[in-house]
Amino acid sequence: SYGEVYRATAPSGESVIFKLVPLRARKGPGSKSHTAIKDAVNEVRLLERMCEVPGLVEYRGGAILIGKVPATLVSEWHAYKQTSRTAEAKNPAHKSSYPATQLWLALEMSDAGEDLSHYRPPDAPNAFSWETYLSVQRIWDIFWQVVGILARAETHAEFEHRDLHFGNICIKDTRDQPDVENLDLVPNKDPTPFKLDNTGLQVTIIDYTLARAKVMEDQALFTDLSQDKDLILARDQTYRYMEEVVGLGGWREFRPETNVMWLQQLVKKLLDKTTKLSKDAWYTEGDDITVTRKMRQILENVEGMIRSEEWEKWKVRFSSSIANIFVFHSRNMFLAAAPYFQSRFSSSPWILTHFQSGIISVSTVTNLGSMLLLTKLQKNASYPKRIVASLILNIICFTLLALSTALFRDVSADGYFAFLMVMVFTASLATGLCQNGVFAFVTGFGVGEYTQAIMTGQAVAGVLPCIAQIVSVLSVSSQDDEEGAGQESPKSASAYFLTATAVSALALVAFMYLARQHRGNSAAKGALESVEGVEEEEQAERKVVGMLTLFKKLRWLALGVFFCFAVTMVFPVFTQEILSVRSPETSSRLFQPASFIPLALLLWNAGDLAGRLATLIPNLALVHYPRTVFLISILRIAFIPLYLLCNIRGRGAIIASDSFYLFVVQFLFGITNGYLGSTCMIGASEWVEVEEREAAGGFMVLMLVGGLTVGSLLSFLAAMA
């Protein structure tokens, strides 16, 4: 809430603080301004909840008042106005400021001293402002006290301040003569650990206007800043960084990273304000580094570590995205290579009709089987090892496929079909390993944007093979095309499969880089040390969560992702069968089957990518409405009749328009898949306990693959349409 703050002396002689908050009226004067009663109630509840935490402002009590501001307070307001500071509230003496029936919330709190933006050390010379006189010892005490206060508050009630600028940190001197000038120089000794009470300063954090805290087991109080974009844009970049962190789950969720962001800003500004001490103050005889200098070095290192956190997050997002690009890249490579496989199976009508459904069925059944097994093996799981093994398998698989375009040219359709199914089985086994590993590995961090990065990587994996296939087809000369080596050319297929090998190799390098960079990082140590072997005691401590328990907690999201991908699996079959409505004799090569099929896949996957990116927009987030997500996933069945309106196998289209097929059917179908699938996967970590997140990630992948499997088996019906 926003109001005027007054310092007063209680009858006991103790200094206390009163905050006077004007409340918003239901109608008439004051109905369009001031603090809403609901927000005022939330502030009181936060004060009551957090006053038990040492270092947070002590709440004494509150009352509701009505009427004009007393003359004594008006006089104090004018006296304050005459200082160099500016009063933000309206002049309470003006009749236009507040009506005679104005309601007020009066809050009494302990006097925590001066806020940091106006604090002046008592021993500072008149010629110096506080900005040029803060010593290293003072900022050391201030910073580490704030760290301790926030740590206790997070443990007590999942507290985030979200507005921890200098004005909300109060300082009180508890010594008459702080020992600032008597530097504790300890040459030739290890100065750690340092004491935290060097200067007698007492730090108190105040003002919970934007704060978030859990007040009951299932209730959190918070300010929804998504409804106040002007506030975020008007203030410094820390608020915009907070918006990026909380954007996926909303301002309701506990995101302790916001406290770390404010700590980074605090230590940076404190370091900028420290005194430029003389050489004698920094060094002892013989140039031994003093405790004071090491204090500053430690604070500078802390500031650098926090500042680098965004770079660390980017590396996790990048590496997990690249690794997961491979996951769906292999499946989409098989789908987009349909024209080449059609040329290889032209001598067998049955295989020609059913090979696409066969690829999908073998892929999803293998994937499901591997996921069931891997989900059961939680306790001693080494998720990074699973990721690395899957990438190596994928490299071997697509290298063999590339070689087959030159070495197995004379193999019969039946023989090549058997070889292809073995390759599909191998790639699907690798996909199962990678999906389970990546989702469990990243979900364990508890950061929603990491999961969103995975889902985006999957969508990119769908786009790349289509582009590669179109380019490989169009790059063949028209002369080769006339000679039969064009649109289904072994040369283009070979280049196409080698692209998949290169993507997998890139994913392997990126993930190994991530593992090396994070080894020793305590925040992610438990997950990343698995590259070299997770210690036995850490594996023993991993909580094993039953699938029934996870289903009870995630049933709507789990069923949503299951039905979403089950319905989605009709699109590969229809995409292979639907041709352009343009005449093959007169249309450009882009609308010939070998290019038109990848083009249709490209539009679907582009929509899928757009849908996954849409989950970044907070106003479109549905992670807190799982039943709605489930209902929408069921309604996607309506897209199936739309496919029947298109030009299936050249029999003619009821709606004779390539634009209708490509943009209304394919693109929109892709958008709904990307949005719903990402929402379900991202939301999973929001509905389980922290120690259940890894298991929840694996379980949701299992439900996703289950939907793919059921959809692939039903795709045989679509193939007969």
PDB file of N, CA and C in Angstrom, residues 240-290:
ATOM      1  N   ARG A 240      12.018  -5.746 -14.632  1.00  0.00           N
ATOM      2  CA  ARG A 240      11.829  -6.464 -15.895  1.00  0.00           C
ATOM      3  C   ARG A 240      12.467  -7.849 -15.827  1.00  0.00           C
ATOM      4  N   TYR A 241      13.592  -7.964 -15.125  1.00  0.00           N
ATOM      5  CA  TYR A 241      14.184  -9.286 -14.919  1.00  0.00           C
ATOM      6  C   TYR A 241      13.242 -10.176 -14.119  1.00  0.00           C
ATOM      7  N   MET A 242      12.606  -9.605 -13.091  1.00  0.00           N
ATOM      8  CA  MET A 242      11.641 -10.381 -12.305  1.00  0.00           C
ATOM      9  C   MET A 242      10.514 -10.879 -13.192  1.00  0.00           C
ATOM     10  N   GLU A 243      10.043 -10.022 -14.090  1.00  0.00           N
ATOM     11  CA  GLU A 243       8.942 -10.414 -14.971  1.00  0.00           C
ATOM     12  C   GLU A 243       9.339 -11.607 -15.832  1.00  0.00           C
ATOM     13  N   GLU A 244      10.603 -11.635 -16.293  1.00  0.00           N
ATOM     14  CA  GLU A 244      11.068 -12.765 -17.096  1.00  0.00           C
ATOM     15  C   GLU A 244      11.079 -14.060 -16.273  1.00  0.00           C
ATOM     16  N   VAL A 245      11.485 -13.961 -15.003  1.00  0.00           N
ATOM     17  CA  VAL A 245      11.586 -15.150 -14.159  1.00  0.00           C
ATOM     18  C   VAL A 245      10.217 -15.705 -13.820  1.00  0.00           C
ATOM     19  N   VAL A 246       9.274 -14.836 -13.461  1.00  0.00           N
ATOM     20  CA  VAL A 246       7.965 -15.319 -13.005  1.00  0.00           C
ATOM     21  C   VAL A 246       6.976 -15.453 -14.146  1.00  0.00           C
ATOM     22  N   GLY A 247       7.376 -15.043 -15.363  1.00  0.00           N
ATOM     23  CA  GLY A 247       6.417 -14.981 -16.462  1.00  0.00           C
ATOM     24  C   GLY A 247       5.711 -16.272 -16.770  1.00  0.00           C
ATOM     25  N   LEU A 248       6.416 -17.411 -16.666  1.00  0.00           N
ATOM     26  CA  LEU A 248       5.817 -18.684 -17.049  1.00  0.00           C
ATOM     27  C   LEU A 248       4.749 -19.144 -16.075  1.00  0.00           C
ATOM     28  N   GLY A 249       5.032 -19.048 -14.784  1.00  0.00           N
ATOM     29  CA  GLY A 249       4.089 -19.546 -13.788  1.00  0.00           C
ATOM     30  C   GLY A 249       3.191 -18.483 -13.202  1.00  0.00           C
ATOM     31  N   GLY A 250       3.490 -17.199 -13.447  1.00  0.00           N
ATOM     32  CA  GLY A 250       2.698 -16.127 -12.884  1.00  0.00           C
ATOM     33  C   GLY A 250       3.265 -15.648 -11.560  1.00  0.00           C
ATOM     34  N   TRP A 251       2.804 -14.477 -11.116  1.00  0.00           N
ATOM     35  CA  TRP A 251       3.325 -13.836  -9.916  1.00  0.00           C
ATOM     36  C   TRP A 251       2.903 -14.554  -8.641  1.00  0.00           C
ATOM     37  N   ARG A 252       1.980 -15.485  -8.742  1.00  0.00           N
ATOM     38  CA  ARG A 252       1.539 -16.246  -7.566  1.00  0.00           C
ATOM     39  C   ARG A 252       2.623 -17.213  -7.077  1.00  0.00           C
ATOM     40  N   GLU A 253       3.430 -17.727  -7.995  1.00  0.00           N
ATOM     41  CA  GLU A 253       4.356 -18.807  -7.663  1.00  0.00           C
ATOM     42  C   GLU A 253       5.574 -18.301  -6.890  1.00  0.00           C
ATOM     43  N   PHE A 254       6.163 -19.201  -6.118  1.00  0.00           N
ATOM     44  CA  PHE A 254       7.363 -18.890  -5.341  1.00  0.00           C
ATOM     45  C   PHE A 254       8.576 -18.949  -6.253  1.00  0.00           C
ATOM     46  N   ARG A 255       9.212 -17.813  -6.471  1.00  0.00           N
ATOM     47  CA  ARG A 255      10.397 -17.716  -7.314  1.00  0.00           C
ATOM     48  C   ARG A 255      11.504 -17.016  -6.523  1.00  0.00           C
ATOM     49  N   PRO A 256      12.224 -17.753  -5.679  1.00  0.00           N
ATOM     50  CA  PRO A 256      13.257 -17.114  -4.854  1.00  0.00           C
ATOM     51  C   PRO A 256      14.349 -16.434  -5.656  1.00  0.00           C
ATOM     52  N   GLU A 257      14.407 -16.724  -6.969  1.00  0.00           N
ATOM     53  CA  GLU A 257      15.400 -16.027  -7.804  1.00  0.00           C
ATOM     54  C   GLU A 257      15.221 -14.512  -7.743  1.00  0.00           C
ATOM     55  N   THR A 258      13.985 -14.044  -7.494  1.00  0.00           N
ATOM     56  CA  THR A 258      13.775 -12.589  -7.440  1.00  0.00           C
ATOM     57  C   THR A 258      14.540 -11.979  -6.272  1.00  0.00           C
ATOM     58  N   ASN A 259      14.612 -12.689  -5.142  1.00  0.00           N
ATOM     59  CA  ASN A 259      15.402 -12.183  -4.016  1.00  0.00           C
ATOM     60  C   ASN A 259      16.872 -12.080  -4.389  1.00  0.00           C
ATOM     61  N   VAL A 260      17.355 -13.073  -5.157  1.00  0.00           N
ATOM     62  CA  VAL A 260      18.755 -13.054  -5.582  1.00  0.00           C
ATOM     63  C   VAL A 260      19.019 -11.869  -6.508  1.00  0.00           C
ATOM     64  N   MET A 261      18.054 -11.561  -7.370  1.00  0.00           N
ATOM     65  CA  MET A 261      18.211 -10.408  -8.264  1.00  0.00           C
ATOM     66  C   MET A 261      18.385  -9.113  -7.475  1.00  0.00           C
ATOM     67  N   TRP A 262      17.575  -8.965  -6.410  1.00  0.00           N
ATOM     68  CA  TRP A 262      17.680  -7.749  -5.601  1.00  0.00           C
ATOM     69  C   TRP A 262      18.975  -7.737  -4.799  1.00  0.00           C
ATOM     70  N   LEU A 263      19.456  -8.911  -4.388  1.00  0.00           N
ATOM     71  CA  LEU A 263      20.740  -8.961  -3.693  1.00  0.00           C
ATOM     72  C   LEU A 263      21.871  -8.528  -4.615  1.00  0.00           C
ATOM     73  N   GLN A 264      21.788  -8.936  -5.879  1.00  0.00           N
ATOM     74  CA  GLN A 264      22.816  -8.522  -6.836  1.00  0.00           C
ATOM     75  C   GLN A 264      22.818  -7.007  -7.002  1.00  0.00           C
ATOM     76  N   GLN A 265      21.633  -6.423  -7.111  1.00  0.00           N
ATOM     77  CA  GLN A 265      21.556  -4.963  -7.237  1.00  0.00           C
ATOM     78  C   GLN A 265      22.066  -4.286  -5.967  1.00  0.00           C
ATOM     79  N   LEU A 266      21.725  -4.866  -4.816  1.00  0.00           N
ATOM     80  CA  LEU A 266      22.143  -4.270  -3.542  1.00  0.00           C
ATOM     81  C   LEU A 266      23.657  -4.264  -3.403  1.00  0.00           C
ATOM     82  N   VAL A 267      24.306  -5.408  -3.618  1.00  0.00           N
ATOM     83  CA  VAL A 267      25.750  -5.466  -3.420  1.00  0.00           C
ATOM     84  C   VAL A 267      26.472  -4.608  -4.453  1.00  0.00           C
ATOM     85  N   LYS A 268      25.935  -4.538  -5.663  1.00  0.00           N
ATOM     86  CA  LYS A 268      26.560  -3.699  -6.693  1.00  0.00           C
ATOM     87  C   LYS A 268      26.512  -2.230  -6.297  1.00  0.00           C
ATOM     88  N   LYS A 269      25.343  -1.769  -5.850  1.00  0.00           N
ATOM     89  CA  LYS A 269      25.209  -0.358  -5.471  1.00  0.00           C
ATOM     90  C   LYS A 269      26.008  -0.038  -4.213  1.00  0.00           C
ATOM     91  N   LEU A 270      26.058  -0.981  -3.274  1.00  0.00           N
ATOM     92  CA  LEU A 270      26.850  -0.746  -2.071  1.00  0.00           C
ATOM     93  C   LEU A 270      28.329  -0.635  -2.409  1.00  0.00           C
ATOM     94  N   LEU A 271      28.803  -1.502  -3.290  1.00  0.00           N
ATOM     95  CA  LEU A 271      30.213  -1.431  -3.690  1.00  0.00           C
ATOM     96  C   LEU A 271      30.520  -0.125  -4.405  1.00  0.00           C
ATOM     97  N   ASP A 272      29.561   0.361  -5.185  1.00  0.00           N
ATOM     98  CA  ASP A 272      29.760   1.626  -5.891  1.00  0.00           C
ATOM     99  C   ASP A 272      29.871   2.804  -4.933  1.00  0.00           C
ATOM    100  N   LYS A 273      29.312   2.644  -3.707  1.00  0.00           N
ATOM    101  CA  LYS A 273      29.251   3.764  -2.769  1.00  0.00           C
ATOM    102  C   LYS A 273      30.351   3.740  -1.720  1.00  0.00           C
ATOM    103  N   THR A 274      31.223   2.731  -1.718  1.00  0.00           N
ATOM    104  CA  THR A 274      32.216   2.618  -0.650  1.00  0.00           C
ATOM    105  C   THR A 274      33.282   3.701  -0.749  1.00  0.00           C
ATOM    106  N   THR A 275      33.858   3.971   0.429  1.00  0.00           N
ATOM    107  CA  THR A 275      34.927   4.963   0.501  1.00  0.00           C
ATOM    108  C   THR A 275      36.146   4.493  -0.269  1.00  0.00           C
ATOM    109  N   LYS A 276      36.823   5.422  -0.919  1.00  0.00           N
ATOM    110  CA  LYS A 276      38.097   5.095  -1.560  1.00  0.00           C
ATOM    111  C   LYS A 276      39.177   5.195  -0.466  1.00  0.00           C
ATOM    112  N   LEU A 277      39.391   4.062   0.216  1.00  0.00           N
ATOM    113  CA  LEU A 277      40.308   4.055   1.352  1.00  0.00           C
ATOM    114  C   LEU A 277      41.748   4.275   0.893  1.00  0.00           C
ATOM    115  N   SER A 278      42.529   4.832   1.787  1.00  0.00           N
ATOM    116  CA  SER A 278      43.932   5.078   1.472  1.00  0.00           C
ATOM    117  C   SER A 278      44.700   3.761   1.438  1.00  0.00           C
ATOM    118  N   LYS A 279      45.901   3.824   0.896  1.00  0.00           N
ATOM    119  CA  LYS A 279      46.716   2.617   0.803  1.00  0.00           C
ATOM    120  C   LYS A 279      47.000   2.041   2.180  1.00  0.00           C
ATOM    121  N   ASP A 280      47.204   2.908   3.171  1.00  0.00           N
ATOM    122  CA  ASP A 280      47.490   2.425   4.517  1.00  0.00           C
ATOM    123  C   ASP A 280      46.313   1.645   5.085  1.00  0.00           C
ATOM    124  N   ALA A 281      45.101   2.005   4.668  1.00  0.00           N
ATOM    125  CA  ALA A 281      43.920   1.301   5.177  1.00  0.00           C
ATOM    126  C   ALA A 281      43.754  -0.061   4.515  1.00  0.00           C
ATOM    127  N   TRP A 282      44.284  -0.209   3.300  1.00  0.00           N
ATOM    128  CA  TRP A 282      44.124  -1.479   2.589  1.00  0.00           C
ATOM    129  C   TRP A 282      45.220  -2.486   2.947  1.00  0.00           C
ATOM    130  N   TYR A 283      46.392  -2.000   3.217  1.00  0.00           N
ATOM    131  CA  TYR A 283      47.523  -2.926   3.345  1.00  0.00           C
ATOM    132  C   TYR A 283      48.203  -2.791   4.708  1.00  0.00           C
ATOM    133  N   THR A 284      48.815  -3.881   5.125  1.00  0.00           N
ATOM    134  CA  THR A 284      49.713  -3.837   6.277  1.00  0.00           C
ATOM    135  C   THR A 284      51.138  -3.750   5.752  1.00  0.00           C
ATOM    136  N   GLU A 285      52.071  -3.651   6.673  1.00  0.00           N
ATOM    137  CA  GLU A 285      53.468  -3.579   6.259  1.00  0.00           C
ATOM    138  C   GLU A 285      53.859  -4.852   5.520  1.00  0.00           C
ATOM    139  N   GLY A 286      54.515  -4.710   4.427  1.00  0.00           N
ATOM    140  CA  GLY A 286      54.899  -5.853   3.616  1.00  0.00           C
ATOM    141  C   GLY A 286      53.857  -6.200   2.569  1.00  0.00           C
ATOM    142  N   ASP A 287      52.880  -5.325   2.368  1.00  0.00           N
ATOM    143  CA  ASP A 287      51.840  -5.489   1.344  1.00  0.00           C
ATOM    144  C   ASP A 287      50.994  -6.742   1.543  1.00  0.00           C
ATOM    145  N   ASP A 288      50.829  -7.218   2.801  1.00  0.00           N
ATOM    146  CA  ASP A 288      49.906  -8.315   3.065  1.00  0.00           C
ATOM    147  C   ASP A 288      48.471  -7.816   2.928  1.00  0.00           C
ATOM    148  N   ILE A 289      47.641  -8.615   2.281  1.00  0.00           N
ATOM    149  CA  ILE A 289      46.251  -8.195   2.070  1.00  0.00           C
ATOM    150  C   ILE A 289      45.500  -8.229   3.391  1.00  0.00           C
ATOM    151  N   THR A 290      44.792  -7.186   3.706  1.00  0.00           N
ATOM    152  CA  THR A 290      44.092  -7.086   4.983  1.00  0.00           C
ATOM    153  C   THR A 290      42.720  -7.717   4.908  1.00  0.00           C
TER     154      THR A 290
END
